[in-house]
Coordinates of C-alpha atoms and ligand atoms in Angstrom, one line a residue:
Chain A
M13 CA 22.2 -8.0 20.7
P14 CA 24.4 -5.1 19.3
A15 CA 23.7 -3.9 15.8
L16 CA 25.1 -6.0 13.1
T17 CA 27.8 -4.8 10.8
R18 CA 27.5 -5.1 7.1
E19 CA 29.6 -8.2 6.9
E20 CA 27.7 -9.9 9.7
T21 CA 24.4 -9.2 8.0
L22 CA 25.6 -10.5 4.7
E23 CA 26.8 -13.6 6.5
L24 CA 23.4 -14.0 8.1
I25 CA 21.7 -13.9 4.7
Q26 CA 24.1 -16.6 3.4
E27 CA 23.5 -18.8 6.4
V28 CA 19.7 -18.6 6.1
L29 CA 19.8 -19.4 2.4
E30 CA 22.1 -22.4 3.0
V31 CA 19.3 -25.0 3.1
Y32 CA 18.0 -24.2 -0.3
P33 CA 18.9 -26.1 -3.5
E34 CA 21.4 -24.2 -5.7
K35 CA 18.8 -22.7 -8.0
A36 CA 16.4 -21.6 -5.4
K37 CA 19.3 -20.2 -3.4
K38 CA 20.4 -18.1 -6.3
D39 CA 16.9 -16.8 -6.8
R40 CA 16.2 -16.0 -3.2
A41 CA 19.5 -14.3 -2.7
K42 CA 18.4 -11.5 -5.1
H43 CA 15.5 -10.7 -2.8
L44 CA 17.6 -10.2 0.4
A45 CA 19.9 -7.3 0.8
V46 CA 21.8 -5.2 3.2
N47 CA 20.8 -1.6 3.2
D48 CA 23.4 0.8 1.8
H49 CA 22.8 4.5 1.7
D50 CA 25.2 4.9 -1.2
I51 CA 22.9 3.0 -3.5
E52 CA 20.6 5.3 -5.3
Q53 CA 18.5 2.8 -7.1
S54 CA 17.1 -0.2 -5.2
K55 CA 17.2 -2.4 -8.3
K56 CA 21.0 -2.6 -7.9
C57 CA 20.6 -4.4 -4.6
I58 CA 17.2 -6.0 -4.4
T59 CA 14.8 -7.7 -6.8
S60 CA 11.1 -7.3 -6.3
N61 CA 7.7 -8.0 -7.8
R62 CA 8.7 -11.4 -9.2
K63 CA 6.8 -14.6 -9.1
S64 CA 7.2 -16.5 -5.8
L65 CA 9.2 -19.7 -6.0
P66 CA 7.0 -22.8 -6.3
G67 CA 7.2 -24.8 -3.2
V68 CA 8.0 -22.1 -0.7
M69 CA 5.5 -20.6 1.6
T70 CA 4.8 -17.0 0.6
I71 CA 2.7 -14.5 2.5
R72 CA 1.3 -12.8 -0.6
G73 CA -2.3 -12.6 -1.6
C74 CA -3.9 -12.6 -5.1
A75 CA -5.1 -9.9 -7.5
Y76 CA -8.7 -10.4 -6.3
A77 CA -7.5 -9.7 -2.7
G78 CA -5.8 -6.5 -4.0
S79 CA -8.9 -5.2 -5.7
K80 CA -11.8 -6.4 -3.6
G81 CA -10.1 -6.6 -0.3
V82 CA -8.0 -3.5 -0.5
V83 CA -9.0 -0.9 -3.0
W84 CA -12.8 -1.4 -3.7
G85 CA -13.9 -3.2 -0.5
P86 CA -13.9 -0.1 1.7
I87 CA -16.0 2.1 -0.6
K88 CA -18.9 1.8 1.7
D89 CA -22.0 2.8 -0.2
M90 CA -21.3 0.4 -3.1
I91 CA -22.0 -3.3 -3.1
H92 CA -19.0 -5.3 -4.1
I93 CA -19.9 -8.7 -5.6
S94 CA -17.4 -11.4 -5.2
H95 CA -18.1 -12.9 -8.5
G96 CA -17.4 -16.6 -8.6
P97 CA -17.3 -19.3 -5.9
V98 CA -18.2 -18.4 -2.4
G99 CA -14.9 -18.9 -0.6
C100 CA -12.7 -16.1 -1.8
G101 CA -15.1 -13.5 -0.4
Q102 CA -16.3 -15.4 2.6
Y103 CA -12.9 -16.2 4.0
S104 CA -11.7 -12.7 3.7
R105 CA -14.8 -11.0 4.8
A106 CA -14.4 -8.0 7.1
G107 CA -10.8 -8.9 7.9
R108 CA -9.3 -5.6 7.2
R109 CA -11.0 -3.5 9.8
N110 CA -11.8 -0.6 7.5
Y111 CA -13.9 1.4 9.8
Y112 CA -16.9 3.4 8.4
V113 CA -20.0 5.1 9.6
G114 CA -23.4 4.2 8.3
H115 CA -26.1 1.5 8.8
T116 CA -24.7 -1.7 7.4
G117 CA -27.2 -3.4 5.2
V118 CA -29.1 -0.2 4.6
N119 CA -26.9 2.4 3.2
T120 CA -23.4 1.0 3.7
F121 CA -22.2 -2.5 3.0
G122 CA -18.6 -2.7 4.1
T123 CA -18.6 -5.8 6.3
M124 CA -21.1 -7.8 4.2
N125 CA -20.2 -10.4 1.7
F126 CA -22.0 -10.6 -1.6
T127 CA -21.2 -13.5 -3.9
S128 CA -22.6 -15.1 -7.0
D129 CA -21.7 -18.5 -5.4
F130 CA -20.7 -20.3 -8.6
Q131 CA -21.7 -23.9 -8.9
E132 CA -20.6 -26.5 -11.5
K133 CA -23.3 -25.5 -13.9
D134 CA -22.2 -21.9 -13.9
I135 CA -18.7 -22.9 -14.8
V136 CA -20.1 -25.1 -17.6
F137 CA -22.7 -22.8 -19.0
G138 CA -21.3 -19.4 -18.0
G139 CA -22.4 -17.1 -15.2
D140 CA -23.4 -14.0 -17.0
K141 CA -27.2 -14.7 -16.6
K142 CA -26.7 -15.4 -12.9
L143 CA -24.8 -12.1 -12.5
G144 CA -27.6 -10.2 -14.2
K145 CA -30.2 -11.8 -11.9
L146 CA -28.0 -11.2 -8.8
I147 CA -27.7 -7.5 -9.6
T148 CA -31.5 -7.1 -10.0
E149 CA -32.0 -8.9 -6.7
L150 CA -29.5 -6.7 -5.0
E151 CA -31.4 -3.6 -6.3
S152 CA -34.6 -4.8 -4.7
L153 CA -33.0 -5.9 -1.4
F154 CA -30.7 -2.9 -1.0
P155 CA -32.2 0.0 -3.0
L156 CA -30.0 2.6 -1.2
S157 CA -26.7 1.3 -2.6
K158 CA -25.1 3.9 -4.8
G159 CA -23.4 1.5 -7.2
I160 CA -22.2 -2.0 -7.6
S161 CA -18.8 -3.4 -8.5
V162 CA -18.2 -6.9 -9.9
Q163 CA -15.0 -8.3 -8.5
S164 CA -13.9 -11.3 -10.6
E165 CA -12.5 -14.4 -9.0
C166 CA -10.4 -16.9 -10.9
P167 CA -13.1 -18.8 -12.8
I168 CA -14.5 -15.8 -14.4
G169 CA -11.4 -15.2 -16.5
L170 CA -10.9 -18.9 -17.1
I171 CA -14.4 -19.5 -18.6
G172 CA -14.4 -16.2 -20.5
D173 CA -17.6 -14.6 -19.1
D174 CA -18.4 -11.1 -20.5
I175 CA -19.0 -9.2 -17.3
E176 CA -18.5 -5.9 -19.0
S177 CA -21.6 -6.3 -21.2
V178 CA -23.7 -7.4 -18.2
A179 CA -22.4 -4.4 -16.3
R180 CA -23.3 -2.0 -19.1
E181 CA -26.8 -3.5 -19.5
Q182 CA -27.6 -3.5 -15.8
A183 CA -26.2 0.0 -15.3
K184 CA -28.6 1.3 -17.9
A185 CA -31.5 -0.6 -16.4
L186 CA -30.8 0.5 -12.8
G187 CA -29.4 4.0 -13.5
K188 CA -26.4 3.3 -11.2
P189 CA -22.7 2.9 -12.0
I190 CA -21.8 -0.8 -12.2
V191 CA -18.1 -1.4 -12.4
P192 CA -16.7 -4.7 -13.8
V193 CA -13.3 -5.4 -12.4
R194 CA -11.1 -8.0 -14.1
C195 CA -9.1 -8.8 -11.0
E196 CA -9.0 -12.6 -11.3
G197 CA -6.7 -14.0 -8.7
F198 CA -4.3 -15.6 -11.2
R199 CA -3.3 -12.3 -12.7
G200 CA 0.1 -11.0 -11.7
V201 CA 2.4 -12.2 -9.0
S202 CA 0.7 -10.8 -6.0
Q203 CA -2.1 -8.5 -4.8
S204 CA -0.1 -5.6 -6.3
L205 CA -1.5 -6.1 -9.8
G206 CA -4.9 -6.2 -8.2
H207 CA -4.4 -2.7 -6.9
H208 CA -3.4 -1.6 -10.4
I209 CA -6.4 -3.3 -12.0
A210 CA -8.7 -1.7 -9.4
N211 CA -7.1 1.7 -10.1
D212 CA -7.7 1.2 -13.8
A213 CA -11.3 0.3 -13.1
I214 CA -11.8 3.5 -11.1
R215 CA -10.2 5.4 -14.0
D216 CA -12.4 3.8 -16.7
W217 CA -15.7 3.6 -14.9
V218 CA -15.8 6.2 -12.1
I219 CA -13.4 9.1 -12.2
G220 CA -14.9 10.8 -15.3
N221 CA -18.5 10.5 -14.2
R222 CA -18.8 14.1 -13.3
D223 CA -16.8 15.6 -16.0
G224 CA -18.6 18.7 -17.4
D225 CA -20.8 18.8 -14.3
E226 CA -19.9 22.2 -12.8
R227 CA -22.3 22.2 -9.9
F228 CA -19.7 21.4 -7.4
V229 CA -18.5 24.6 -5.7
A230 CA -14.7 24.3 -5.4
T231 CA -12.5 26.3 -3.1
P232 CA -8.7 26.9 -3.4
Y233 CA -8.1 24.6 -0.4
D234 CA -9.7 21.4 -1.6
V235 CA -7.7 18.2 -1.1
A236 CA -8.3 14.5 -1.3
I237 CA -6.9 11.8 1.0
I238 CA -6.2 8.9 -1.2
G239 CA -4.9 5.5 -0.1
D240 CA -5.8 5.7 3.6
Y241 CA -7.7 2.6 4.5
N242 CA -9.1 3.8 7.8
I243 CA -7.8 0.8 9.6
G244 CA -9.1 1.3 13.1
G245 CA -10.0 4.9 12.2
D246 CA -6.7 6.0 10.7
A247 CA -8.2 8.2 8.1
W248 CA -10.3 10.1 10.7
S249 CA -7.3 10.9 12.9
S250 CA -5.5 12.1 9.8
R251 CA -8.4 14.1 8.4
I252 CA -8.8 16.3 11.4
L253 CA -5.3 17.5 11.1
L254 CA -5.8 18.6 7.6
E255 CA -9.0 20.3 8.4
E256 CA -7.5 22.0 11.4
M257 CA -4.9 23.5 9.1
G258 CA -7.6 25.0 7.0
L259 CA -7.9 22.6 4.1
R260 CA -11.1 21.1 2.9
V261 CA -11.1 17.3 2.6
V262 CA -13.4 16.8 -0.3
A263 CA -12.8 13.2 -0.8
Q264 CA -11.3 10.5 1.4
W265 CA -11.0 7.0 0.1
P266 CA -11.0 4.1 0.1
G267 CA -11.3 4.0 3.9
D268 CA -14.8 5.2 4.8
G269 CA -15.1 6.4 1.3
T270 CA -18.2 6.8 -0.9
L271 CA -18.9 6.7 -4.6
A272 CA -19.6 10.4 -4.6
E273 CA -16.2 11.1 -3.1
L274 CA -14.5 9.1 -5.8
E275 CA -16.4 11.0 -8.5
L276 CA -15.6 14.4 -6.9
T277 CA -11.9 13.7 -6.6
P278 CA -11.0 15.3 -10.0
K279 CA -12.3 18.6 -8.7
V280 CA -9.7 19.0 -5.9
K281 CA -6.5 21.0 -6.0
L282 CA -4.1 18.5 -4.5
N283 CA -4.2 14.7 -4.1
L284 CA -2.5 13.4 -0.9
I285 CA -1.4 9.9 -1.2
H286 CA -0.8 7.8 1.9
C287 CA -0.3 4.4 0.4
Y288 CA 1.7 5.0 -2.7
R289 CA 1.9 1.3 -3.7
S290 CA -1.9 0.8 -4.1
M291 CA -2.9 4.3 -5.3
N292 CA -0.1 5.8 -7.3
Y293 CA -1.7 4.7 -10.6
I294 CA -4.9 6.7 -10.2
S295 CA -3.0 9.7 -8.9
R296 CA -0.7 9.8 -11.9
F297 CA -3.8 9.5 -14.1
M298 CA -5.5 12.4 -12.5
E299 CA -2.3 14.5 -12.8
E300 CA -2.2 13.8 -16.5
K301 CA -5.8 14.2 -17.3
Y302 CA -6.9 16.9 -14.8
G303 CA -3.6 18.5 -13.9
I304 CA -4.0 17.7 -10.2
P305 CA -0.6 17.4 -8.6
W306 CA -0.1 14.6 -6.0
M307 CA 2.3 14.1 -3.2
E308 CA 3.1 11.4 -0.7
Y309 CA 2.8 12.0 3.0
N310 CA 3.4 10.1 6.2
F311 CA 1.3 10.5 9.3
F312 CA 3.1 8.0 11.6
G313 CA 4.8 9.6 14.6
P314 CA 5.2 13.3 15.4
T315 CA 8.4 13.8 13.5
K316 CA 7.0 12.6 10.2
I317 CA 3.6 14.2 10.8
A318 CA 5.2 17.6 11.3
E319 CA 7.4 17.1 8.3
S320 CA 4.4 16.1 6.2
L321 CA 2.1 18.9 7.4
R322 CA 4.8 21.4 6.5
K323 CA 5.3 19.8 3.1
I324 CA 1.5 19.9 2.4
A325 CA 1.2 23.5 3.6
A326 CA 4.0 24.5 1.3
R327 CA 1.7 23.8 -1.6
F328 CA -0.7 26.4 -0.3
D329 CA -0.6 30.1 0.7
E330 CA 0.8 31.6 3.9
S331 CA -2.4 31.4 5.9
I332 CA -2.4 27.6 5.6
Q333 CA 1.3 27.5 6.4
A334 CA 0.7 29.6 9.5
K335 CA -2.2 27.3 10.5
A336 CA -0.1 24.2 9.9
E337 CA 2.5 25.6 12.4
A338 CA -0.2 26.2 14.8
V339 CA -1.5 22.7 14.5
I340 CA 2.0 21.3 15.1
A341 CA 2.5 23.6 18.1
R342 CA -0.9 22.6 19.5
Y343 CA -0.1 18.9 19.5
Q344 CA 3.4 19.3 20.6
A345 CA 2.7 19.0 24.4
Q346 CA 0.6 16.0 23.8
S347 CA 3.2 14.0 21.8
E348 CA 6.0 15.1 24.2
A349 CA 4.0 13.7 27.0
V350 CA 3.6 10.4 25.1
I351 CA 7.3 10.2 24.4
A352 CA 8.2 11.1 28.0
K353 CA 6.0 8.3 29.2
Y354 CA 7.0 5.5 26.8
R355 CA 10.4 6.3 25.5
P356 CA 12.2 5.3 28.7
R357 CA 10.4 1.9 28.5
L358 CA 11.1 1.3 24.9
E359 CA 14.5 3.0 24.3
G360 CA 16.9 0.9 22.3
K361 CA 14.5 -1.9 21.5
K362 CA 14.9 -3.5 18.1
V363 CA 12.1 -4.1 15.7
M364 CA 11.7 -6.2 12.6
L365 CA 8.9 -5.5 10.2
Y366 CA 7.4 -7.5 7.4
V367 CA 4.3 -6.0 6.1
G368 CA 2.6 -4.8 2.9
G369 CA 2.3 -1.6 0.9
L370 CA 3.6 1.4 2.9
R371 CA 4.2 0.5 6.5
P372 CA 7.6 -1.2 6.2
R373 CA 8.9 2.3 5.5
H374 CA 6.3 4.7 6.9
V375 CA 6.3 3.5 10.5
I376 CA 10.0 3.7 10.9
G377 CA 9.8 7.3 12.0
A378 CA 7.2 6.5 14.7
Y379 CA 9.5 3.8 16.2
E380 CA 12.4 6.2 16.1
D381 CA 10.3 8.8 17.9
L382 CA 10.1 6.3 20.7
G383 CA 13.8 5.6 20.7
M384 CA 13.4 2.2 19.0
E385 CA 15.4 1.0 16.1
V386 CA 14.1 -0.9 13.0
V387 CA 16.8 -3.5 12.2
G388 CA 15.0 -5.2 9.3
T389 CA 12.2 -4.3 7.0
G390 CA 10.5 -5.7 3.9
Y391 CA 7.5 -6.0 1.8
E392 CA 5.3 -8.8 0.6
F393 CA 4.5 -7.2 -2.8
A394 CA 6.5 -4.0 -3.3
H395 CA 8.1 -2.9 -6.5
N396 CA 11.4 -1.2 -7.1
D397 CA 10.0 2.2 -6.5
D398 CA 9.0 1.2 -3.0
Y399 CA 12.5 0.1 -2.2
D400 CA 13.9 3.3 -3.7
R401 CA 11.9 5.1 -1.1
T402 CA 12.9 2.7 1.7
I403 CA 16.6 2.8 1.4
K404 CA 16.7 6.4 2.7
E405 CA 14.5 5.6 5.7
M406 CA 16.4 2.7 7.0
G407 CA 19.7 2.7 8.8
N408 CA 22.9 1.6 7.0
A409 CA 23.7 -2.2 7.1
T410 CA 20.1 -3.1 8.2
L411 CA 18.4 -5.9 6.5
L412 CA 16.0 -5.5 3.6
Y413 CA 13.9 -8.4 2.4
D414 CA 11.4 -9.0 -0.3
D415 CA 8.6 -11.6 -0.5
L416 CA 10.1 -13.5 2.4
T417 CA 9.3 -17.2 2.7
G418 CA 7.9 -18.6 5.9
F419 CA 11.1 -20.3 6.5
E420 CA 13.3 -17.3 5.9
L421 CA 11.3 -15.1 8.2
E422 CA 11.4 -17.5 11.0
E423 CA 15.1 -18.2 10.6
I424 CA 16.1 -14.5 10.4
V425 CA 14.0 -13.7 13.4
Q426 CA 15.6 -16.6 15.3
R427 CA 19.0 -15.3 14.6
I428 CA 18.5 -11.6 15.1
R429 CA 16.1 -12.1 18.1
P430 CA 14.6 -8.6 17.9
D431 CA 12.5 -7.2 20.7
L432 CA 9.5 -6.9 18.5
V433 CA 8.2 -8.3 15.3
G434 CA 5.5 -6.6 13.3
S435 CA 3.8 -8.6 10.6
G436 CA 0.5 -10.3 9.8
V437 CA -1.8 -12.6 11.6
K438 CA -0.3 -15.8 10.1
E439 CA 3.0 -14.9 11.6
K440 CA 1.7 -13.8 15.0
Y441 CA 1.3 -17.0 16.9
L442 CA 4.5 -18.5 15.5
F443 CA 6.6 -15.7 17.0
Q444 CA 4.7 -15.4 20.2
K445 CA 5.4 -19.1 20.8
M446 CA 9.0 -18.4 20.1
G447 CA 8.8 -15.9 22.9
I448 CA 9.1 -12.8 20.8
P449 CA 6.7 -10.0 21.3
F450 CA 4.6 -9.5 18.2
R451 CA 2.3 -6.8 16.8
Q452 CA 0.0 -7.5 13.9
M453 CA 0.8 -4.5 11.7
H454 CA -1.8 -5.0 9.0
S455 CA -4.8 -4.5 11.1
W456 CA -3.1 -2.9 14.1
D457 CA -3.9 -6.0 16.1
Y458 CA -7.5 -5.0 16.7
S459 CA -6.3 -1.6 17.9
G460 CA -5.7 1.7 16.2
P461 CA -5.9 4.3 14.8
Y462 CA -2.1 4.7 14.5
H463 CA -2.2 7.7 12.1
G464 CA -1.9 11.3 13.3
Y465 CA -1.0 12.7 16.7
D466 CA -3.9 10.9 18.4
G467 CA -2.9 7.7 16.7
F468 CA 0.7 8.0 17.9
A469 CA -0.4 7.9 21.6
I470 CA -2.2 4.6 20.9
F471 CA 0.7 3.3 18.9
A472 CA 3.1 4.0 21.7
R473 CA 0.9 2.4 24.3
D474 CA 0.4 -0.7 22.2
M475 CA 4.1 -1.2 21.6
D476 CA 4.8 -0.7 25.3
M477 CA 2.0 -3.1 26.3
T478 CA 3.4 -5.7 23.9
I479 CA 7.1 -5.5 24.6
N480 CA 6.9 -5.0 28.3
N481 CA 4.2 -7.5 28.9
P482 CA 5.0 -9.6 31.9
C483 CA 4.0 -12.8 30.0
W484 CA 7.3 -12.9 28.2
D485 CA 9.1 -13.9 31.4
K486 CA 6.7 -16.7 32.0
L487 CA 7.6 -18.6 28.8
K488 CA 10.3 -20.6 30.6
A489 CA 9.0 -23.8 32.3
P490 CA 9.6 -23.5 36.1
W491 CA 11.8 -26.6 36.2
V492 CA 14.2 -25.2 33.6
K493 CA 16.8 -23.4 35.6
D494 CA 18.8 -21.2 33.3
A495 CA 18.5 -19.5 30.0
A496 CA 21.0 -21.8 28.2
T497 CA 19.0 -25.0 29.0
A498 CA 15.8 -23.2 27.9
A499 CA 17.4 -22.3 24.6
A500 CA 18.7 -25.8 24.1
A501 CA 15.2 -27.2 24.8
L502 CA 13.8 -24.8 22.3
A503 CA 16.4 -25.7 19.7
A504 CA 15.8 -29.4 20.3
R505 CA 12.1 -28.9 19.6
A506 CA 12.7 -27.0 16.5
Chain B
M146 CA 7.0 0.1 -27.4
P147 CA 6.0 0.8 -23.8
N148 CA 3.7 3.6 -22.7
V149 CA 5.7 6.0 -20.7
M150 CA 4.3 8.6 -18.4
I151 CA 6.5 11.7 -18.1
R152 CA 5.9 14.0 -15.2
R153 CA 7.8 16.8 -13.6
K154 CA 9.4 16.2 -10.2
D155 CA 9.2 18.8 -7.4
S156 CA 12.8 19.6 -8.2
G157 CA 11.9 20.4 -11.8
E158 CA 13.5 17.4 -13.4
L159 CA 11.5 15.1 -15.6
L160 CA 10.6 11.7 -14.4
F161 CA 10.3 8.7 -16.8
Y162 CA 7.7 6.2 -15.5
V163 CA 6.8 2.9 -17.1
A164 CA 4.1 1.2 -15.0
K165 CA 4.5 -2.2 -16.6
K166 CA 8.2 -2.3 -16.1
D167 CA 8.1 -0.7 -12.7
L168 CA 10.6 1.8 -13.8
E169 CA 10.8 5.2 -12.3
E170 CA 13.8 7.1 -13.4
T171 CA 15.0 10.7 -13.8
I172 CA 15.6 11.9 -17.3
A173 CA 19.3 13.0 -17.7
S174 CA 19.1 14.5 -21.2
V175 CA 16.8 14.9 -24.1
Q176 CA 18.1 15.2 -27.7
V177 CA 15.6 17.8 -28.9
D178 CA 14.2 20.2 -26.3
T179 CA 13.3 23.5 -27.9
A180 CA 10.3 25.8 -27.8
L181 CA 9.0 24.0 -31.0
Q182 CA 9.9 20.4 -30.5
W183 CA 10.5 17.8 -27.8
G184 CA 11.8 14.3 -28.2
G185 CA 14.4 12.3 -30.0
E186 CA 16.8 10.2 -27.9
V187 CA 16.2 10.4 -24.2
A188 CA 18.8 9.3 -21.7
L189 CA 17.9 8.3 -18.2
T190 CA 20.1 8.6 -15.1
D191 CA 20.5 4.8 -15.0
G192 CA 22.2 4.9 -18.4
S193 CA 19.4 3.4 -20.5
R194 CA 18.3 5.2 -23.7
W195 CA 14.9 5.5 -25.2
Y196 CA 13.6 7.1 -28.4
V197 CA 10.5 9.0 -29.4
E198 CA 9.9 10.9 -32.6
P199 CA 10.2 14.6 -31.8
I200 CA 6.8 16.0 -31.0
S201 CA 5.8 19.5 -31.9
P202 CA 4.6 21.5 -30.2
P203 CA 6.2 20.1 -27.1
P204 CA 3.9 18.1 -24.9
V205 CA 2.5 19.6 -21.7
F206 CA 3.7 17.4 -18.8
P207 CA 2.5 15.1 -17.4
A208 CA 1.9 13.3 -20.6
T209 CA 1.9 9.7 -21.8
L210 CA 4.0 8.9 -24.8
R211 CA 5.0 5.8 -26.6
F212 CA 8.7 5.2 -26.5
R213 CA 11.0 2.8 -28.3
R214 CA 14.1 1.3 -26.8
G215 CA 17.1 3.3 -28.0
E216 CA 20.4 1.9 -29.1
G217 CA 23.1 1.4 -26.4
Ligands
SF4_151 S1 -6.5 -16.8 -6.3 FE1 -8.5 -17.0 -7.3 S2 -9.6 -18.6 -6.2 FE2 -7.9 -17.9 -4.9 S3 -8.8 -16.3 -3.5 FE3 -7.9 -15.3 -5.3 S4 -9.6 -15.1 -6.8 FE4 -10.2 -16.6 -5.2

């Protein structure tokens, strides 16, 4: 299918929205837009970070998911209590593939689920006592934990428990940081507020812990990687590049992160932010309080990696800049070989993305390196500032969408028929049954890493293996003769 | 009266950021910007206006200040 013109894209949006009642149509129309490079501010064309419409199927998560699942969960040497009923933690346990090194259950706890398992009596009489007891028990069972965070689920806020005072009391008793996080699921419109609340908890309970402690020996080349979740090892394949260019990565979190790294972050010279959405708050805070500048970077695909490495190096002296060039040169042959192998197989393929915090814009460059084109992109829970950054990355007249409903996503994909859809696990089987190649772009579909030069090779291989998989020709029943009847049969089923 | 964090962009311009409102905008002009004072009416590139009592000595950016909505 050739690229759509602006008018055609607008028409497509109108057609998709046709089924809604008048009011819902008006509301949803604000969340769908055609990209236009002339627009400087995204709020002129797209509305974001609004409550989802009741009655539609949204793909968003809750604030608890944003705090426990995203920001705090991967800090590996702390125990994160899912405070409240058992389900919230259990059904999301270990789903994010944040890799880490350590002995789970001894000195790291990433894939374990700890919960206070609220029962009726805890709701009626309050759960503070239970929380206190739970923390004491944790200490005897897992004495090597470095700290504990209390991640509130919905009931905690509803019944008005005072987890802060329990945390203070227990922190004194145990001599470890205990962080109460008020990330009840009902707060905010999506997981995005959970990120913010989690950032604020880091700010209030952790970041200042080593203020005035001058024992840490700093160097002029200290940096922190913030907002890399180490999905499938992403942070590791990023970190080596920074180290090769002569920087010292003092802290790397949340992915494979530790409490000590969180506490040492205010001692670095530059904060490098990969996921802007979930970590900009704490970076802004450190800039204001400690004067540490921060910058966003993008380690997807050789073009963006080289660009980012140069941008990072520009913040340091010439020796680092020279080493950055050396790193880029060293990996050039490797990425050229990857491109030579896969580009002919992927050239011109069209991709639609619908993901979370940074990928809808960050991976565009990697696809372009492979000669592919991203024809539509959107976020579950972005804010205006994310779309501001996206407009520049996307081609003119491509489709932008915010907080898509299940129906809209399906409908748009049916009409555009891209060669690849990248979204989450809930969408995966739907599109595969429609005969459209699909990659799960939250968890890299059990693959990864995708960051860095090494990650790019895996990324390219995965895309090729998905799109050019022979199974897609087998979706037509053998007795169905031509494509038209097959399509009619599909349509009749739908 | 939102809390506004003001920081300097790489290009040197000042950025006006209101987390609660999800607003990240460049500052177009500041009424009082001298060696002694900073503040008054602040106009953003999107046309909105905000007000803060002039502060002396001028704050060191990034800084968080409490702004009022300006007229117009
Ligand atoms: S919305 Fe509340 S009950 Fe549901 S998963 Fe989130 S915290 Fe748990």
